[in-house]
């Protein structure tokens, strides 16, 4: 009996100890975790201070300060976009091409000769190119509409600039996921709007998308979420307030094999030239008419009867040639 009581007491003691032990373990396994706050830069630094790691490609400073695009694009987003995301692409690209055939290639050659299965170089080379292209087409003093032959091409291919803007904003806002929206031209100057996923671009072969890039918009959330949150349409609309259309138009002008557009600036200049060449012809005709009249009047002088009767009329006839400076003045203005 005594042995059984001792055994029961011993078992009860083990159960109590094990329960306390389990309780202590549960407390240790759920420690309190401090909340880390993310610091958002104020946009006071300079893009020229952002340096890439040693490698083939460098960071290209922006043509404006981060705050210069406000109130359209905010300084904090511009700084994070450039100094973190953009910088990350160039650093990763420099690392990825070490020891590969791409190490001695230009960025354009890398994109054109890219093996699409090489995800690291594809993503980072595309991200580096796309961002450089994006920043270069932004300005603090925008032209609200394109100029020259680009404007004529937009009117031809989209109906009007307003219709082009509506289509570009609509495609950008409806695009699913991260990517880019582009305005591209083919070799004949025909324009179209295309989209690419992730960091792909029209220079990459094998995507089923081709064209000469003229304009692009970053559709990744890091490009707009601090200011616009999920309002991508508002972001795309605001983008049109800071586009450097002069720069975009220059990209279009250098395309060598464009089809000439009727009604463009080049055709209007030729019309003016033809008008100018027609005016001297009328002047020459007027000057030719007067000499034809003068010899007829001089023929009357050969009549002997008229010589005696009309001495005064001869002096009047001599006054008419004095009026010749009029056509000479017109000719001098033409010259």
Tab-separated table of C-alpha atoms in Angstrom:
chain	number	residue	atom	x	y	z
A	1	UNK	CA	0.000	0.000	0.000
A	2	UNK	CA	2.725	2.428	0.946
A	3	UNK	CA	4.583	1.639	-2.278
A	4	UNK	CA	1.530	2.331	-4.430
A	5	UNK	CA	0.936	5.704	-2.718
A	6	UNK	CA	4.536	6.662	-3.235
A	7	UNK	CA	4.287	5.717	-6.891
A	8	UNK	CA	1.107	7.771	-7.366
A	9	UNK	CA	2.710	10.791	-5.737
A	10	UNK	CA	5.784	10.443	-7.947
A	11	UNK	CA	3.675	10.273	-11.136
A	12	UNK	CA	1.667	13.325	-10.081
A	13	UNK	CA	4.876	15.266	-9.471
A	14	UNK	CA	6.206	14.417	-12.952
A	15	UNK	CA	2.928	15.575	-14.561
A	16	UNK	CA	3.034	18.932	-12.743
A	17	UNK	CA	6.656	19.542	-13.709
A	18	UNK	CA	6.023	18.686	-17.336
A	19	UNK	CA	3.063	21.089	-17.495
A	20	UNK	CA	5.141	23.933	-16.131
A	21	UNK	CA	7.899	23.130	-18.576
A	22	UNK	CA	5.507	23.245	-21.527
A	23	UNK	CA	4.165	26.566	-20.358
A	24	UNK	CA	7.633	28.053	-20.216
A	25	UNK	CA	8.461	26.824	-23.700
A	26	UNK	CA	5.340	28.443	-25.156
A	27	UNK	CA	6.292	31.793	-23.663
A	28	UNK	CA	9.821	31.609	-25.090
A	29	UNK	CA	8.618	30.671	-28.591
A	30	UNK	CA	6.431	33.785	-28.990
A	31	UNK	CA	8.717	36.764	-28.345
A	32	UNK	CA	7.593	40.322	-28.982
A	33	UNK	CA	8.845	41.677	-32.366
A	34	UNK	CA	9.555	45.413	-32.670
A	35	UNK	CA	7.922	47.207	-35.618
A	36	UNK	CA	10.436	48.691	-38.048
A	37	UNK	CA	9.498	51.999	-39.659
A	38	UNK	CA	10.455	52.633	-43.285
A	39	UNK	CA	12.159	55.982	-43.821
A	40	UNK	CA	10.956	57.903	-46.864
A	41	UNK	CA	13.461	60.367	-48.281
A	42	UNK	CA	12.402	63.979	-48.664
A	43	UNK	CA	13.854	64.412	-52.134
A	44	UNK	CA	16.542	66.853	-51.036
A	45	UNK	CA	19.506	64.847	-52.328
A	46	UNK	CA	20.817	65.083	-55.904
A	47	UNK	CA	20.695	62.457	-58.614
A	48	UNK	CA	24.339	63.195	-59.434
A	49	UNK	CA	25.241	61.779	-56.012
A	50	UNK	CA	23.826	58.338	-56.901
A	51	UNK	CA	26.703	56.120	-58.036
A	52	UNK	CA	26.596	52.562	-59.333
A	53	UNK	CA	29.014	49.882	-58.217
A	54	UNK	CA	32.120	49.395	-60.328
A	55	UNK	CA	31.215	47.898	-63.681
A	56	UNK	CA	30.485	48.495	-67.339
A	57	UNK	CA	27.409	50.678	-66.835
A	58	UNK	CA	26.935	53.856	-64.813
A	59	UNK	CA	24.076	55.886	-63.430
A	60	UNK	CA	23.142	58.771	-65.727
A	61	UNK	CA	22.154	61.832	-63.616
A	62	UNK	CA	18.734	63.344	-64.223
A	63	UNK	CA	18.311	66.663	-66.031
A	64	UNK	CA	16.284	68.012	-63.101
A	65	UNK	CA	16.097	67.852	-59.316
A	66	UNK	CA	13.692	65.421	-57.669
A	67	UNK	CA	11.424	68.253	-56.517
A	68	UNK	CA	11.339	69.918	-59.931
A	69	UNK	CA	8.514	67.690	-61.238
A	70	UNK	CA	6.103	68.645	-58.457
A	71	UNK	CA	3.155	68.891	-58.182
A	72	UNK	CA	2.852	66.257	-60.925
A	73	UNK	CA	5.379	63.659	-59.690
A	74	UNK	CA	6.393	64.022	-56.030
A	75	UNK	CA	10.005	64.311	-54.893
A	76	UNK	CA	9.925	61.299	-52.560
A	77	UNK	CA	8.750	58.952	-55.311
A	78	UNK	CA	11.288	60.312	-57.789
A	79	UNK	CA	14.128	59.850	-55.333
A	80	UNK	CA	13.167	56.299	-54.351
A	81	UNK	CA	12.471	55.430	-57.973
A	82	UNK	CA	15.866	56.658	-59.165
A	83	UNK	CA	18.228	56.079	-56.236
A	84	UNK	CA	16.913	52.626	-55.249
A	85	UNK	CA	15.010	50.851	-58.022
A	86	UNK	CA	16.938	52.267	-60.975
A	87	UNK	CA	20.240	51.908	-59.137
A	88	UNK	CA	19.392	48.301	-58.301
A	89	UNK	CA	18.998	47.421	-61.980
A	90	UNK	CA	22.370	48.821	-63.040
A	91	UNK	CA	24.204	47.191	-60.128
A	92	UNK	CA	22.602	43.806	-60.820
A	93	UNK	CA	23.318	44.150	-64.536
A	94	UNK	CA	27.005	44.859	-63.932
A	95	UNK	CA	27.188	41.779	-61.738
A	96	UNK	CA	25.257	39.525	-64.141
A	97	UNK	CA	27.387	40.214	-67.245
A	98	UNK	CA	30.753	39.468	-65.618
A	99	UNK	CA	32.420	36.621	-67.517
A	100	UNK	CA	29.760	36.527	-70.248
A	101	UNK	CA	29.746	37.618	-73.893
A	102	UNK	CA	27.653	40.626	-72.857
A	103	UNK	CA	30.465	42.127	-70.787
A	104	UNK	CA	32.016	43.895	-73.802
A	105	UNK	CA	28.714	44.816	-75.529
A	106	UNK	CA	26.879	48.109	-75.522
A	107	UNK	CA	23.464	48.188	-73.890
A	108	UNK	CA	21.709	48.268	-77.259
A	109	UNK	CA	23.644	45.240	-78.502
A	110	UNK	CA	22.850	43.345	-75.303
A	111	UNK	CA	19.131	43.901	-75.819
A	112	UNK	CA	19.235	42.929	-79.507
A	113	UNK	CA	21.319	39.774	-78.945
A	114	UNK	CA	19.713	38.764	-75.668
A	115	UNK	CA	18.907	35.167	-74.832
A	116	UNK	CA	15.408	35.531	-73.370
A	117	UNK	CA	15.938	32.510	-71.141
A	118	UNK	CA	18.650	34.406	-69.252
A	119	UNK	CA	16.272	36.018	-66.769
A	120	UNK	CA	18.881	37.969	-64.798
A	121	UNK	CA	20.357	39.849	-67.762
A	122	UNK	CA	16.948	40.182	-69.422
A	123	UNK	CA	15.326	41.797	-66.370
A	124	UNK	CA	18.192	44.049	-65.378
A	125	UNK	CA	19.320	45.165	-68.843
A	126	UNK	CA	15.697	45.909	-69.663
A	127	UNK	CA	15.163	47.741	-66.378
A	128	UNK	CA	18.273	49.855	-66.897
A	129	UNK	CA	17.401	50.801	-70.491
A	130	UNK	CA	13.703	51.412	-69.821
A	131	UNK	CA	14.364	53.723	-66.879
A	132	UNK	CA	17.007	55.765	-68.727
A	133	UNK	CA	14.540	56.186	-71.600
A	134	UNK	CA	11.729	57.133	-69.217
A	135	UNK	CA	13.669	59.844	-67.351
A	136	UNK	CA	15.014	61.386	-70.580
A	137	UNK	CA	11.477	62.145	-71.817
A	138	UNK	CA	10.448	64.103	-68.690
A	139	UNK	CA	10.897	67.850	-68.320
A	140	UNK	CA	10.064	70.723	-66.014
A	141	UNK	CA	9.102	72.937	-68.984
A	142	UNK	CA	6.902	70.719	-71.145
A	143	UNK	CA	5.439	71.302	-74.589
A	144	UNK	CA	1.831	70.276	-74.097
A	145	UNK	CA	1.645	68.663	-77.535
A	146	UNK	CA	4.130	67.178	-80.006
A	147	UNK	CA	5.483	69.301	-82.829
A	148	UNK	CA	6.447	68.961	-86.480
A	149	UNK	CA	6.262	65.677	-88.337
A	150	UNK	CA	5.472	63.703	-85.164
A	151	UNK	CA	2.295	65.708	-84.633
A	152	UNK	CA	1.293	65.089	-88.248
A	153	UNK	CA	1.949	61.343	-87.808
A	154	UNK	CA	-0.149	61.220	-84.619
A	155	UNK	CA	-3.022	62.986	-86.375
A	156	UNK	CA	-2.741	60.526	-89.257
A	157	UNK	CA	-2.507	57.309	-87.195
A	158	UNK	CA	-4.775	58.161	-84.247
A	159	UNK	CA	-7.090	60.839	-85.634
A	160	UNK	CA	-5.917	63.557	-83.232
A	161	UNK	CA	-3.549	64.149	-80.356
A	162	UNK	CA	-6.455	63.968	-77.898
A	163	UNK	CA	-7.465	60.562	-79.235
A	164	UNK	CA	-3.871	59.337	-78.958
A	165	UNK	CA	-3.741	60.520	-75.348
A	166	UNK	CA	-7.026	58.777	-74.521
A	167	UNK	CA	-5.773	55.515	-76.005
A	168	UNK	CA	-2.378	55.707	-74.277
A	169	UNK	CA	-3.943	56.450	-70.874
A	170	UNK	CA	-6.599	53.768	-71.353
A	171	UNK	CA	-4.112	51.045	-72.290
A	172	UNK	CA	-1.803	52.021	-69.415
A	173	UNK	CA	-4.566	51.998	-66.790
A	174	UNK	CA	-6.042	48.684	-67.960
A	175	UNK	CA	-2.721	46.817	-68.185
A	176	UNK	CA	-2.592	43.942	-65.707
A	177	UNK	CA	0.514	43.627	-63.564
A	178	UNK	CA	3.888	45.349	-63.867
A	179	UNK	CA	5.284	46.500	-67.179
A	180	UNK	CA	5.624	49.421	-69.574
A	181	UNK	CA	3.458	51.262	-72.112
A	182	UNK	CA	5.227	52.469	-75.276
A	183	UNK	CA	4.684	54.701	-78.287
A	184	UNK	CA	6.729	53.154	-81.107
A	185	UNK	CA	7.267	53.758	-84.811
A	186	UNK	CA	8.025	51.307	-87.587
A	187	UNK	CA	10.626	52.052	-90.273
A	188	UNK	CA	8.099	53.930	-92.424
A	189	UNK	CA	7.059	56.263	-89.588
A	190	UNK	CA	3.756	54.559	-88.792
A	191	UNK	CA	2.912	54.834	-85.072
A	192	UNK	CA	1.304	52.431	-82.603
A	193	UNK	CA	0.935	51.868	-78.846
A	194	UNK	CA	2.308	48.635	-77.360
A	195	UNK	CA	2.888	47.210	-73.878
A	196	UNK	CA	5.647	44.975	-72.521
A	197	UNK	CA	5.658	42.844	-69.388
A	198	UNK	CA	8.072	43.325	-66.501
A	199	UNK	CA	11.197	45.039	-67.956
A	200	UNK	CA	10.914	43.852	-71.553
A	201	UNK	CA	11.087	46.422	-74.360
A	202	UNK	CA	10.558	46.602	-78.137
A	203	UNK	CA	14.295	46.227	-78.869
A	204	UNK	CA	14.274	42.619	-77.627
A	205	UNK	CA	13.798	39.991	-80.319
A	206	UNK	CA	11.350	37.137	-79.974
A	207	UNK	CA	8.656	39.017	-78.049
A	208	UNK	CA	6.301	39.489	-80.996
A	209	UNK	CA	6.608	43.255	-80.458
A	210	UNK	CA	8.865	45.465	-82.523
A	211	UNK	CA	9.333	49.137	-83.206
A	212	UNK	CA	11.537	52.163	-82.640
A	213	UNK	CA	10.824	53.457	-79.098
A	214	UNK	CA	9.706	57.085	-78.882
A	215	UNK	CA	7.989	57.348	-75.482
A	216	UNK	CA	7.389	55.037	-72.511
A	217	UNK	CA	5.583	55.025	-69.171
A	218	UNK	CA	6.620	52.943	-66.150
A	219	UNK	CA	3.647	50.866	-64.954
A	220	UNK	CA	5.389	49.345	-61.925
A	221	UNK	CA	3.784	50.369	-58.624
A	222	UNK	CA	7.047	51.792	-57.304
A	223	UNK	CA	6.735	54.537	-59.950
A	224	UNK	CA	3.505	56.009	-58.593
A	225	UNK	CA	2.127	54.328	-55.465
A	226	UNK	CA	3.298	56.854	-52.855
A	227	UNK	CA	1.331	59.663	-54.525
A	228	UNK	CA	-1.401	57.982	-56.578
A	229	UNK	CA	-1.889	54.695	-54.652
A	230	UNK	CA	-4.017	52.474	-56.912
A	231	UNK	CA	-5.127	55.301	-59.233
A	232	UNK	CA	-3.048	54.341	-62.231
A	233	UNK	CA	-5.290	56.208	-64.683
A	234	UNK	CA	-4.681	59.455	-62.796
A	235	UNK	CA	-0.957	58.711	-62.838
A	236	UNK	CA	-0.998	58.138	-66.618
A	237	UNK	CA	-2.992	61.325	-67.199
A	238	UNK	CA	-0.584	63.345	-65.064
A	239	UNK	CA	2.334	61.935	-67.042
A	240	UNK	CA	1.164	63.977	-70.051
A	241	UNK	CA	1.788	67.203	-68.093
A	242	UNK	CA	5.574	66.679	-67.984
A	243	UNK	CA	6.431	64.980	-71.291
A	244	UNK	CA	9.321	66.519	-73.201
A	245	UNK	CA	7.642	66.435	-76.610
A	246	UNK	CA	10.543	68.274	-78.215
A	247	UNK	CA	12.817	65.373	-77.298
A	248	UNK	CA	10.271	62.777	-78.453
A	249	UNK	CA	9.811	64.628	-81.756
A	250	UNK	CA	13.563	64.586	-82.370
A	251	UNK	CA	13.567	60.799	-81.969
A	252	UNK	CA	10.908	60.583	-84.656
A	253	UNK	CA	12.643	63.039	-87.004
A	254	UNK	CA	15.813	60.921	-87.283
A	255	UNK	CA	13.947	57.850	-88.583
A	256	UNK	CA	15.434	57.678	-92.117
A	257	UNK	CA	12.717	55.995	-94.205
A	258	UNK	CA	9.557	57.795	-93.099
A	259	UNK	CA	6.761	58.163	-95.642
A	260	UNK	CA	6.117	61.858	-96.314
A	261	UNK	CA	2.845	63.040	-94.787
A	262	UNK	CA	0.700	65.396	-96.866
A	263	UNK	CA	-0.106	68.592	-95.028
A	264	UNK	CA	3.016	68.450	-92.843
A	265	UNK	CA	5.341	71.411	-92.331
A	266	UNK	CA	7.585	70.272	-95.176
A	267	UNK	CA	4.740	70.487	-97.701
A	268	UNK	CA	3.601	73.924	-96.544
A	269	UNK	CA	7.086	75.311	-97.028
A	270	UNK	CA	7.139	74.143	-100.648
A	271	UNK	CA	3.792	75.841	-101.257
A	272	UNK	CA	5.203	79.144	-100.027
A	273	UNK	CA	8.193	78.732	-102.315
A	274	UNK	CA	5.994	78.246	-105.372
A	275	UNK	CA	4.006	81.375	-104.529
A	276	UNK	CA	7.188	83.401	-104.343
A	277	UNK	CA	8.398	82.143	-107.708
A	278	UNK	CA	5.099	83.110	-109.336
A	279	UNK	CA	5.287	86.779	-108.281
A	280	UNK	CA	8.420	87.637	-110.307
A	281	UNK	CA	6.791	86.162	-113.400
A	282	UNK	CA	3.968	88.703	-113.170
A	283	UNK	CA	6.499	91.486	-112.722
A	284	UNK	CA	8.414	90.435	-115.797
A	285	UNK	CA	5.216	90.376	-117.830
A	286	UNK	CA	4.362	93.900	-116.732
A	287	UNK	CA	7.815	95.152	-117.613
A	288	UNK	CA	7.590	93.417	-121.001
A	289	UNK	CA	4.237	95.021	-121.806
A	290	UNK	CA	5.515	98.595	-121.640
A	291	UNK	CA	8.371	98.212	-124.129
A	292	UNK	CA	5.864	96.686	-126.561
A	293	UNK	CA	3.743	99.842	-126.348
A	294	UNK	CA	6.685	102.237	-126.698
A	295	UNK	CA	7.912	101.106	-130.114
A	296	UNK	CA	4.387	101.533	-131.514
A	297	UNK	CA	4.344	105.094	-130.259
A	298	UNK	CA	7.785	105.725	-131.653
A	299	UNK	CA	6.608	104.515	-135.076
A	300	UNK	CA	4.227	107.482	-135.249
A	301	UNK	CA	7.255	109.781	-135.166
A	302	UNK	CA	8.285	108.605	-138.640
A	303	UNK	CA	5.212	110.281	-140.232
A	304	UNK	CA	6.268	113.637	-141.721
A	305	UNK	CA	2.842	115.181	-141.271
A	306	UNK	CA	2.772	114.342	-137.573
A	307	UNK	CA	6.191	115.939	-137.109
A	308	UNK	CA	4.869	119.385	-137.999
A	309	UNK	CA	1.506	119.239	-136.319
A	310	UNK	CA	2.329	117.662	-132.979
A	311	UNK	CA	5.523	119.060	-131.457
A	312	UNK	CA	3.986	119.196	-127.993
A	313	UNK	CA	2.791	115.601	-128.101
A	314	UNK	CA	6.373	114.499	-128.547
A	315	UNK	CA	7.368	116.036	-125.235
A	316	UNK	CA	4.481	114.284	-123.547
A	317	UNK	CA	5.557	110.994	-125.067
A	318	UNK	CA	9.041	111.541	-123.768
A	319	UNK	CA	7.630	111.870	-120.238
A	320	UNK	CA	6.247	108.353	-120.260
A	321	UNK	CA	9.642	106.610	-120.270
A	322	UNK	CA	10.413	108.558	-117.083
A	323	UNK	CA	7.905	106.336	-115.285
A	324	UNK	CA	10.134	103.279	-115.852
A	325	UNK	CA	11.603	103.309	-112.287
A	326	UNK	CA	8.396	101.639	-111.062
A	327	UNK	CA	9.172	98.197	-112.515
A	328	UNK	CA	12.847	98.591	-111.559
A	329	UNK	CA	11.883	99.151	-107.946
A	330	UNK	CA	9.793	95.974	-107.998
A	331	UNK	CA	12.707	94.039	-109.470
A	332	UNK	CA	15.068	95.355	-106.805
A	333	UNK	CA	12.678	94.219	-104.060
A	334	UNK	CA	12.502	90.802	-105.656
A	335	UNK	CA	16.282	90.577	-105.804
